[in-house]
PDB file of N, CA and C in Angstrom:
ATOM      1  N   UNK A 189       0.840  -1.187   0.000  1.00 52.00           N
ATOM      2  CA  UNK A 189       0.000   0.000   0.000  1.00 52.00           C
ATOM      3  C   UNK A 189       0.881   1.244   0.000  1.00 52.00           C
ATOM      4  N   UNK A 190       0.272   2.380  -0.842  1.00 56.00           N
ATOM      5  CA  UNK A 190       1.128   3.035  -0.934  1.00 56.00           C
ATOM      6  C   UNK A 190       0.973   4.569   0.289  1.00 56.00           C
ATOM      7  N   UNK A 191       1.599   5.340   0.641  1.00 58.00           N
ATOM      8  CA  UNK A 191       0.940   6.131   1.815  1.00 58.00           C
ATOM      9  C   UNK A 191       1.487   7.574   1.199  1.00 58.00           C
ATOM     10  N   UNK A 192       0.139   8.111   1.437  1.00 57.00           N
ATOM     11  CA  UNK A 192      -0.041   9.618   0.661  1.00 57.00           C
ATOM     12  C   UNK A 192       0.440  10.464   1.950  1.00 57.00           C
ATOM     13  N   UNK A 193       0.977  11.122   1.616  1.00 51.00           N
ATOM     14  CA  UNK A 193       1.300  12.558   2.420  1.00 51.00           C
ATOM     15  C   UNK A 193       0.802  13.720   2.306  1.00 51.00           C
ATOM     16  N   UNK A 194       0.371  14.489   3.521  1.00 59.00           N
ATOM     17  CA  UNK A 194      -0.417  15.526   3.699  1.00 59.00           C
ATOM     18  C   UNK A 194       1.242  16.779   2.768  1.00 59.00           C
ATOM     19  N   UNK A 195       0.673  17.956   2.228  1.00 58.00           N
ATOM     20  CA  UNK A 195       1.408  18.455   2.125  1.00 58.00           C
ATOM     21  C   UNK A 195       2.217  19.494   3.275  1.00 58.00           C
ATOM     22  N   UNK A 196       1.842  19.558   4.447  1.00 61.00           N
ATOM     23  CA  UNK A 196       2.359  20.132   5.892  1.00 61.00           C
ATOM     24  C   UNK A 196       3.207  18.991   6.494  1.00 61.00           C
ATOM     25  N   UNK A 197       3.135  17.680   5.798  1.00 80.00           N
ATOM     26  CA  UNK A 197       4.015  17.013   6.675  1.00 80.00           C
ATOM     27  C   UNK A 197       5.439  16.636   6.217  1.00 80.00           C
ATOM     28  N   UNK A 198       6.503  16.300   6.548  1.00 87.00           N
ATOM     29  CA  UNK A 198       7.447  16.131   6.133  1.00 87.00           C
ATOM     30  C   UNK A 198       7.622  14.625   5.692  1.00 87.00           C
ATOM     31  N   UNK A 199       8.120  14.865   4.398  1.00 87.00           N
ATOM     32  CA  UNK A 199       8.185  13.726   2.895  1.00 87.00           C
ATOM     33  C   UNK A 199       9.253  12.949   3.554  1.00 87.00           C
ATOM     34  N   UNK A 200      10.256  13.627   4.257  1.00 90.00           N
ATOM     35  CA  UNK A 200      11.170  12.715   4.573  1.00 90.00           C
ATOM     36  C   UNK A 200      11.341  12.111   5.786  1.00 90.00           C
ATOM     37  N   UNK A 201      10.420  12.223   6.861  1.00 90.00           N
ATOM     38  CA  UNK A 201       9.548  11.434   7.479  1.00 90.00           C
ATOM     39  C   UNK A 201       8.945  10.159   6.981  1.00 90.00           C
ATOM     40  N   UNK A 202       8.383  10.622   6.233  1.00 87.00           N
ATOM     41  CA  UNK A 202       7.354   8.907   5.638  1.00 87.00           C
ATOM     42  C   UNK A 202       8.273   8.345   5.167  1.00 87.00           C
ATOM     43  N   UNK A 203       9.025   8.734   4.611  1.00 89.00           N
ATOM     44  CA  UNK A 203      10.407   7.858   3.837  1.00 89.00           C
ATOM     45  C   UNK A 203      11.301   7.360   4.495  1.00 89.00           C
ATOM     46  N   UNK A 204      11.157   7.587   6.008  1.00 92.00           N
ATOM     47  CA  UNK A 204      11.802   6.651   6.965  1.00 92.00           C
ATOM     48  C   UNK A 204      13.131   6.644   7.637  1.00 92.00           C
ATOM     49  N   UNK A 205      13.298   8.439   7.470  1.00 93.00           N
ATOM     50  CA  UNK A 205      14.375   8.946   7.704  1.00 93.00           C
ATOM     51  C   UNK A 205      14.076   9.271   9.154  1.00 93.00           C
ATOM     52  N   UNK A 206      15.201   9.074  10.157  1.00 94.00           N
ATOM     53  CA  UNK A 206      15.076   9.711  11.668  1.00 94.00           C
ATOM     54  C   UNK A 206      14.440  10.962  11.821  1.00 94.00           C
ATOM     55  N   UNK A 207      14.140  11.376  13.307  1.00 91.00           N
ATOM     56  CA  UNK A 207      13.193  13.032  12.788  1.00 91.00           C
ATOM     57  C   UNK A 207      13.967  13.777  12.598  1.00 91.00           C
ATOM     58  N   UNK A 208      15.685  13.678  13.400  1.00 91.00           N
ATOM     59  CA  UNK A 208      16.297  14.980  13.291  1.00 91.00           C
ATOM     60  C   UNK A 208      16.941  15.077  11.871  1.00 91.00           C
ATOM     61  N   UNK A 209      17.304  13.777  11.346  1.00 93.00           N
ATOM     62  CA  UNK A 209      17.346  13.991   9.825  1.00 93.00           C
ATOM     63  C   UNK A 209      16.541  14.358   8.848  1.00 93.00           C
ATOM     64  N   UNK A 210      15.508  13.977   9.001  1.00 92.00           N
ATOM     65  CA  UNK A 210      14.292  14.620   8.219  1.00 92.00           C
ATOM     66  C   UNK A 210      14.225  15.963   8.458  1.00 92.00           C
ATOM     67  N   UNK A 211      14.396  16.690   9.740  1.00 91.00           N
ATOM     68  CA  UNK A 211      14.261  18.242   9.638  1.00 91.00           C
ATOM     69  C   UNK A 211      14.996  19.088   8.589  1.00 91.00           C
ATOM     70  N   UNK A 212      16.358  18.522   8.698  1.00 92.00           N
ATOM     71  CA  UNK A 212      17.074  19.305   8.296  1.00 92.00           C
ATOM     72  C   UNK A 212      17.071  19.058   6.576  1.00 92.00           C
ATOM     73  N   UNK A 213      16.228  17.823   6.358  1.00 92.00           N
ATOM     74  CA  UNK A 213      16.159  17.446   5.079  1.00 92.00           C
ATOM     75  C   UNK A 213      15.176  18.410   4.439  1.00 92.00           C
ATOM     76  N   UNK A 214      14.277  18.634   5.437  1.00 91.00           N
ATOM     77  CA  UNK A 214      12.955  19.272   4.766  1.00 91.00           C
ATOM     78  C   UNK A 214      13.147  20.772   4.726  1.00 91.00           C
ATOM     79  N   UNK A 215      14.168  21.307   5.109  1.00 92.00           N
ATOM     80  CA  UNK A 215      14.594  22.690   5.468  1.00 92.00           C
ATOM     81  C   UNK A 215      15.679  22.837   3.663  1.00 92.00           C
ATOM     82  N   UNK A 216      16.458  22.061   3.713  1.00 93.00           N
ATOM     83  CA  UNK A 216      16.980  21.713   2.763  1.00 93.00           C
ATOM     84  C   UNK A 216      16.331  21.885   1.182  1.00 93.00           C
ATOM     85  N   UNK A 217      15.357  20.979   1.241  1.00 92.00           N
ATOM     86  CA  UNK A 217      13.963  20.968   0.275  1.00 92.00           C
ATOM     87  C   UNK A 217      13.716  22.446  -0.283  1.00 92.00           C
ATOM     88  N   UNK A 218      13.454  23.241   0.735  1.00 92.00           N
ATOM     89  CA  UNK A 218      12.627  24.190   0.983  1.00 92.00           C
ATOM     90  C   UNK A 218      13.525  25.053   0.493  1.00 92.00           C
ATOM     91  N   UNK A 219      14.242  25.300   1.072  1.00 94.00           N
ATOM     92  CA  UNK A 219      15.419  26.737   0.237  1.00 94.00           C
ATOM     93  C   UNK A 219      16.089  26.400  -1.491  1.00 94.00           C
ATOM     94  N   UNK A 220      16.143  25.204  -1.030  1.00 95.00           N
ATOM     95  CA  UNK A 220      16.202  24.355  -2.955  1.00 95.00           C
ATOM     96  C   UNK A 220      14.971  24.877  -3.818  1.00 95.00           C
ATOM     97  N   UNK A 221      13.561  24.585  -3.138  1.00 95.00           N
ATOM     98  CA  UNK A 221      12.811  25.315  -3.849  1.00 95.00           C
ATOM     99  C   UNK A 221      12.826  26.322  -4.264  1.00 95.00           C
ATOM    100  N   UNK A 222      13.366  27.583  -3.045  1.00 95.00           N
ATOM    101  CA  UNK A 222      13.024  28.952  -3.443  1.00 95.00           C
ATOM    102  C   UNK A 222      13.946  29.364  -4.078  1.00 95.00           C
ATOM    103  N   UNK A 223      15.220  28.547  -4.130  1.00 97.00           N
ATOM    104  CA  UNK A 223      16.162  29.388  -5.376  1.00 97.00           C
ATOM    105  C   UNK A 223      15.941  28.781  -6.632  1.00 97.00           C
ATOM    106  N   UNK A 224      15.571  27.654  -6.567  1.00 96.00           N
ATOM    107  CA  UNK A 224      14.736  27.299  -8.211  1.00 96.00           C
ATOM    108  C   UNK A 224      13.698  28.282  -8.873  1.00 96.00           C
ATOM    109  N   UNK A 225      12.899  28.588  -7.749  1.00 96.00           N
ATOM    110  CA  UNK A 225      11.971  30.087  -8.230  1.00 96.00           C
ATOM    111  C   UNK A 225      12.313  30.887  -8.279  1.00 96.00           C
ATOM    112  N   UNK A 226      13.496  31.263  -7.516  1.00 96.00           N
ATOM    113  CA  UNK A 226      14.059  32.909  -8.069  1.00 96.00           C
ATOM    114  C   UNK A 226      14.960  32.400  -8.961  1.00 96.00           C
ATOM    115  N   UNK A 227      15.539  31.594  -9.922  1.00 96.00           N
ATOM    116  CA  UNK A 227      16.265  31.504 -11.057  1.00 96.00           C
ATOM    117  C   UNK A 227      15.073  31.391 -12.067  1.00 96.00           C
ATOM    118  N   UNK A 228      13.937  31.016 -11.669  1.00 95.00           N
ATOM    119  CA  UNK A 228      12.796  30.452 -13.224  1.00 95.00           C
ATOM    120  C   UNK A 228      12.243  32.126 -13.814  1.00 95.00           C
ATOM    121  N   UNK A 229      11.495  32.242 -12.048  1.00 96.00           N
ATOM    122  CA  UNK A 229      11.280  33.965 -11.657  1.00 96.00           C
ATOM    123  C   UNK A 229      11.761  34.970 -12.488  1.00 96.00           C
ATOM    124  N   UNK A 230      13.115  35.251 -11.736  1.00 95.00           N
ATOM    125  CA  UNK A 230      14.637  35.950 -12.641  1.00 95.00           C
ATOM    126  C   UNK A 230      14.144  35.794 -13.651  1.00 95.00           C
ATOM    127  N   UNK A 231      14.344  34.865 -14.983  1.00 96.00           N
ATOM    128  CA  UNK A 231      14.318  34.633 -16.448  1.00 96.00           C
ATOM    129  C   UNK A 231      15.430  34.171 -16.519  1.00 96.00           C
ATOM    130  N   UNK A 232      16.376  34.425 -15.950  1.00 95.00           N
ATOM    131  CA  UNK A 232      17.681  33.709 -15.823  1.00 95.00           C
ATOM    132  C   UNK A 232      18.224  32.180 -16.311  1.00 95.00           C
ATOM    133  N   UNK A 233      19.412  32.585 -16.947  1.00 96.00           N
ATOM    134  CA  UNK A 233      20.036  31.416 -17.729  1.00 96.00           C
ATOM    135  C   UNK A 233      20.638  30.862 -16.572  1.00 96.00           C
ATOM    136  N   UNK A 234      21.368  29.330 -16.954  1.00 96.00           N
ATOM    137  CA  UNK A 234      21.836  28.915 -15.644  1.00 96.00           C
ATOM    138  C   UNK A 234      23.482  29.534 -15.136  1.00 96.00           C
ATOM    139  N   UNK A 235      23.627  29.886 -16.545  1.00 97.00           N
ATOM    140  CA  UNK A 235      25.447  30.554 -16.401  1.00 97.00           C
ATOM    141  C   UNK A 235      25.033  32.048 -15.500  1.00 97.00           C
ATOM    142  N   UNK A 236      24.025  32.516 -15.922  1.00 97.00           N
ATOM    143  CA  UNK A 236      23.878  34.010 -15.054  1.00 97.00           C
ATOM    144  C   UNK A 236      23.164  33.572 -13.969  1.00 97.00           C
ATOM    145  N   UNK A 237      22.445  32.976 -13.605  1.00 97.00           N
ATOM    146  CA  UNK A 237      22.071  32.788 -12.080  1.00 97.00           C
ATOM    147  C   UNK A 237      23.742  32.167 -11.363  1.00 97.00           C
ATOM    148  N   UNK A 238      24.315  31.326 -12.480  1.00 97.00           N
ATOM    149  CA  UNK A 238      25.793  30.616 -11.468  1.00 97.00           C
ATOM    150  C   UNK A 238      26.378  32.064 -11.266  1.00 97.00           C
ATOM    151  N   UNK A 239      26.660  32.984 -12.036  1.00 96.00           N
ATOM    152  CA  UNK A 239      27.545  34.361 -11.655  1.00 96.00           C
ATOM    153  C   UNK A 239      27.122  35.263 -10.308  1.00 96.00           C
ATOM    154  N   UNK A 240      26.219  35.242 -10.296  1.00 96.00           N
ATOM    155  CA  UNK A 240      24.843  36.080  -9.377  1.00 96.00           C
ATOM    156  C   UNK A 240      25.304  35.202  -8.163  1.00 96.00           C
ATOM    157  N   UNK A 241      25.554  33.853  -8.307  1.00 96.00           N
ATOM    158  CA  UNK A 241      25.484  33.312  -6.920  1.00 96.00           C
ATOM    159  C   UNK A 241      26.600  33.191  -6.349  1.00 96.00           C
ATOM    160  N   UNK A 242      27.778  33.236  -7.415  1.00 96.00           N
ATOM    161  CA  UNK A 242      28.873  32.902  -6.980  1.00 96.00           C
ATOM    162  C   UNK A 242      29.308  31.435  -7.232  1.00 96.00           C
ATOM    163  N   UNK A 243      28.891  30.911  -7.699  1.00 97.00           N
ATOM    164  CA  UNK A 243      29.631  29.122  -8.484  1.00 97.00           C
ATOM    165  C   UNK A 243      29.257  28.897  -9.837  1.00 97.00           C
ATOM    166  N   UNK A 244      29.045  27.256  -9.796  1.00 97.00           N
ATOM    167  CA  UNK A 244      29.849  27.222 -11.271  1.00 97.00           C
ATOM    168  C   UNK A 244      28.357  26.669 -11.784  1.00 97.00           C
ATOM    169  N   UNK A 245      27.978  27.053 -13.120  1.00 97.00           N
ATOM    170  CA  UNK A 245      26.730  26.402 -13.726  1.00 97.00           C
ATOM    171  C   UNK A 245      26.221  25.386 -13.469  1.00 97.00           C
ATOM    172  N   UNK A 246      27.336  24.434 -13.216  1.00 97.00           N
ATOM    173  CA  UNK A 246      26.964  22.726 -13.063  1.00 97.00           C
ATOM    174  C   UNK A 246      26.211  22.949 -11.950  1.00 97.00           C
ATOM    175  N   UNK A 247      26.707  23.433 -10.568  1.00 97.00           N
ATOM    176  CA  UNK A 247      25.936  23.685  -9.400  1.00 97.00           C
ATOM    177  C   UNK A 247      24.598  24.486  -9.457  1.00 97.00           C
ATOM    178  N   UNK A 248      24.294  25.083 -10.192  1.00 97.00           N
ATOM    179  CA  UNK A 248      23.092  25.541 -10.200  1.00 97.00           C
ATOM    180  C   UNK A 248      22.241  24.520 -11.382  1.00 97.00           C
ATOM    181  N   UNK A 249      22.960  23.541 -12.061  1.00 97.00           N
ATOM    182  CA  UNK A 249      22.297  22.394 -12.852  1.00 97.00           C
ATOM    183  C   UNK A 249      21.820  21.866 -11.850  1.00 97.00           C
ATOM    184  N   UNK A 250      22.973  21.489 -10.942  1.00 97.00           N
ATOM    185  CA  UNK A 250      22.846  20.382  -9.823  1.00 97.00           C
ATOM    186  C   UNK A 250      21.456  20.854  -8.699  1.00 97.00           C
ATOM    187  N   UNK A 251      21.217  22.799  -8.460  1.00 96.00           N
ATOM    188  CA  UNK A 251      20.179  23.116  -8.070  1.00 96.00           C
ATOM    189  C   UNK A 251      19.149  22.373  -8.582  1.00 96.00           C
ATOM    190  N   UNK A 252      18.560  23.515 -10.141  1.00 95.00           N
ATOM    191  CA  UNK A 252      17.679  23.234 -10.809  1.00 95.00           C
ATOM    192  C   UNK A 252      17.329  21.900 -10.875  1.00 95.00           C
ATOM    193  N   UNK A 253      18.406  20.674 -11.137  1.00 95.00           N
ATOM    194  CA  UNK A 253      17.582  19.313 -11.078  1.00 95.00           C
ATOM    195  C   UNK A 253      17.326  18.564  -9.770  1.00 95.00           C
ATOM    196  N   UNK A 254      17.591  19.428  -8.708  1.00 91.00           N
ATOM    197  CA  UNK A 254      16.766  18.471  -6.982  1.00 91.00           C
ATOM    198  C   UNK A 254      18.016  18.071  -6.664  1.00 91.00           C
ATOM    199  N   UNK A 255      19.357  17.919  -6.893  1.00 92.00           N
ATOM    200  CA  UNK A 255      20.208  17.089  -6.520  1.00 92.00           C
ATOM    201  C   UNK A 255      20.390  17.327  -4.794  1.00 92.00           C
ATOM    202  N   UNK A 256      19.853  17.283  -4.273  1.00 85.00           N
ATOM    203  CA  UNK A 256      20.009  17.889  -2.797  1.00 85.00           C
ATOM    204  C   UNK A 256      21.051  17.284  -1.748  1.00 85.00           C
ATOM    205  N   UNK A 257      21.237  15.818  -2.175  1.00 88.00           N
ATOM    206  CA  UNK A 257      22.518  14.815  -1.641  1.00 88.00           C
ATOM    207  C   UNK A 257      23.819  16.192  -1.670  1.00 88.00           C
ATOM    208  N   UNK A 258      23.940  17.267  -3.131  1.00 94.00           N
ATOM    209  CA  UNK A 258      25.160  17.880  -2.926  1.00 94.00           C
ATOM    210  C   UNK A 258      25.383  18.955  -2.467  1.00 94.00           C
ATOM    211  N   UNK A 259      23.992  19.660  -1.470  1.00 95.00           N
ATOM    212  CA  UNK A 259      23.757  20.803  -0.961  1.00 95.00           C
ATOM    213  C   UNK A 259      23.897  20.885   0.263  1.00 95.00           C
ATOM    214  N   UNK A 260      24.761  21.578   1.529  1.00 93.00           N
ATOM    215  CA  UNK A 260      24.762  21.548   2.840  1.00 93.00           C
ATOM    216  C   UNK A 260      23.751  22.443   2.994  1.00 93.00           C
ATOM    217  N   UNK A 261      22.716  22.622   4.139  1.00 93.00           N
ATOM    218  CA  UNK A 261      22.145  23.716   5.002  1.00 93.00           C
ATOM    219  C   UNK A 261      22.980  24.749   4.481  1.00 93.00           C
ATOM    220  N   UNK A 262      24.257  24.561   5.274  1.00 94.00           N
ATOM    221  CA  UNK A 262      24.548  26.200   5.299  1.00 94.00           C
ATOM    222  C   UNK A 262      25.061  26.520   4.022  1.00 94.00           C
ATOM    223  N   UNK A 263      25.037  25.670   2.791  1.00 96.00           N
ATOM    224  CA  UNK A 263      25.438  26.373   1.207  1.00 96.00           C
ATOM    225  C   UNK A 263      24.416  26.895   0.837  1.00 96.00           C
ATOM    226  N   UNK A 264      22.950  25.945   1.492  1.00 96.00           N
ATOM    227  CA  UNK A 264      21.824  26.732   0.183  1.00 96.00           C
ATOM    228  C   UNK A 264      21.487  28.464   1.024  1.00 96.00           C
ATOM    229  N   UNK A 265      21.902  28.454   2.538  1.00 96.00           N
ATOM    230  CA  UNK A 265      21.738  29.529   3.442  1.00 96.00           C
ATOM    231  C   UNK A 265      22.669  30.694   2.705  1.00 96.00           C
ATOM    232  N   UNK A 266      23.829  30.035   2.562  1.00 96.00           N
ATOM    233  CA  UNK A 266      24.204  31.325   1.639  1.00 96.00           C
ATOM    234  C   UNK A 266      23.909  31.946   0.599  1.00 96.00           C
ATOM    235  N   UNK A 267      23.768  30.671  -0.535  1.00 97.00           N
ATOM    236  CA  UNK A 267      23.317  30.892  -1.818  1.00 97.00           C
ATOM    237  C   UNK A 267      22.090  31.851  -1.818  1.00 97.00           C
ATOM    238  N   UNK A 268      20.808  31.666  -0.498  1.00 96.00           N
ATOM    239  CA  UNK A 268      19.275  32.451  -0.792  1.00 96.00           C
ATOM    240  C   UNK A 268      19.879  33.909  -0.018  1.00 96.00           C
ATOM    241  N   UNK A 269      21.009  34.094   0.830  1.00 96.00           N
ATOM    242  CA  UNK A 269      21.112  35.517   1.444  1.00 96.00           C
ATOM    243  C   UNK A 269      21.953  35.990   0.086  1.00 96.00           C
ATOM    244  N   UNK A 270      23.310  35.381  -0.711  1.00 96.00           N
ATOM    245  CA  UNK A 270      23.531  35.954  -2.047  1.00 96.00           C
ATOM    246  C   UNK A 270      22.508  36.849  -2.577  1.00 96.00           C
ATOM    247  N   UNK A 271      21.091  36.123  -2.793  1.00 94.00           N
ATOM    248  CA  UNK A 271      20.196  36.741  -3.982  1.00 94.00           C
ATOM    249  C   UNK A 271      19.188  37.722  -3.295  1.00 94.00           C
ATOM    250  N   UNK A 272      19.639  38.027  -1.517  1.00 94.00           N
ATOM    251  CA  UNK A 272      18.820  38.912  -0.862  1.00 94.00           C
ATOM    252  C   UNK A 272      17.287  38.469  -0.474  1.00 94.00           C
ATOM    253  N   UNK A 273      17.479  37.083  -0.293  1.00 94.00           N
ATOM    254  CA  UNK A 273      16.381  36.307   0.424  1.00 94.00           C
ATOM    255  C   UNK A 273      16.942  36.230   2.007  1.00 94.00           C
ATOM    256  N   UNK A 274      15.734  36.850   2.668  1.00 92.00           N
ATOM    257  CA  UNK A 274      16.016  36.782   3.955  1.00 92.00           C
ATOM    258  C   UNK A 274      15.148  35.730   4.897  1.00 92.00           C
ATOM    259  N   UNK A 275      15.892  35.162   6.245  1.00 85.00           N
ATOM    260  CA  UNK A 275      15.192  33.960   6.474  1.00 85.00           C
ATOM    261  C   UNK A 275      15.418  34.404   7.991  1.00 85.00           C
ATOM    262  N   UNK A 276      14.344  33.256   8.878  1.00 87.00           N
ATOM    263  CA  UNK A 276      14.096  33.626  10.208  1.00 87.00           C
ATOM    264  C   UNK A 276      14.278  32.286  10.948  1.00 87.00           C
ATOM    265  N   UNK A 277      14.887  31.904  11.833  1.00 82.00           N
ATOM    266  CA  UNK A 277      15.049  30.467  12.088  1.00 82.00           C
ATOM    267  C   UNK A 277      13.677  30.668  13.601  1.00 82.00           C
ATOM    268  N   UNK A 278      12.737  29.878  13.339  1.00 83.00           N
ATOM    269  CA  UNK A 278      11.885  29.425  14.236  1.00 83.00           C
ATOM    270  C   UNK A 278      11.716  27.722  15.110  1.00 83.00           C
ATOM    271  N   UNK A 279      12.314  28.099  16.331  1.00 82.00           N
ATOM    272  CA  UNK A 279      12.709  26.611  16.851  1.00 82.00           C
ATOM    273  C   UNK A 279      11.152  26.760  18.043  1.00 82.00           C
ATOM    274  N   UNK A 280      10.732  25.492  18.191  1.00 82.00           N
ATOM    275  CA  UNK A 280       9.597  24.810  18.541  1.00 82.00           C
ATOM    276  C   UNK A 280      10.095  23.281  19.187  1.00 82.00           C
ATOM    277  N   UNK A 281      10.048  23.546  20.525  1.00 81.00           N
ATOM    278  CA  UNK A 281       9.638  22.040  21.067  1.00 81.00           C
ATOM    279  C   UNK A 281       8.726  20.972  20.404  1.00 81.00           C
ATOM    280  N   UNK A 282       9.212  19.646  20.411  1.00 70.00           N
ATOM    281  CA  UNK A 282       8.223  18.482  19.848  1.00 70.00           C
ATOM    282  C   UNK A 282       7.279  18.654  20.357  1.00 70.00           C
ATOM    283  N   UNK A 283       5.944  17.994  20.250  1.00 62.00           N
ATOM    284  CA  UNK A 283       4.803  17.989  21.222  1.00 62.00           C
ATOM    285  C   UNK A 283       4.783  16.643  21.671  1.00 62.00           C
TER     286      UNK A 283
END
């Protein structure tokens, strides 16, 4: 059977990853997303979003196609303050 996921819950949870790995997976996800939208957004080629960010095309290939295995937290943290995306870290006890 296959098990659907709410979209508020974390994907990498059901997939059977520990929680504290899954957090940081799903945080991960998430800033991957938003610099995929500010490069589509932009109009931006992948050589001028790589200049803008500071690396090399392949890495913003490696963005654009999900590769997330080659992204640390704190690379994609730089990469979204590069393009003047600002972020707020909100920590919450488990329930």
């Amino acid at each position: 059977m296959t098990e659907i996921v709410k979209g508020d819950e974390n994907l990498f949870l059901a997939l059977g990853f520990p929680p504290h790995e899954a957090e940081i997976l799903q945080l991960r996800a998430e800033l991957m997303g938003q610099l995929r939208l500010w490069i589509q957004d932009s109009g931006l080629t992948q050589a001028d979003a790589a200049e803008r960010l500071g690396v090399t095309q392949a890495r913003v290939s490696d963005l654009v196609r999900g590769k997330w295995k080659k992204f640390s937290l704190d690379m994609l943290l730089t990469l979204a303050a590069k393009v003047g995306m600002h972020f707020r870290l909100e920590l919450s006890r488990a329930a």
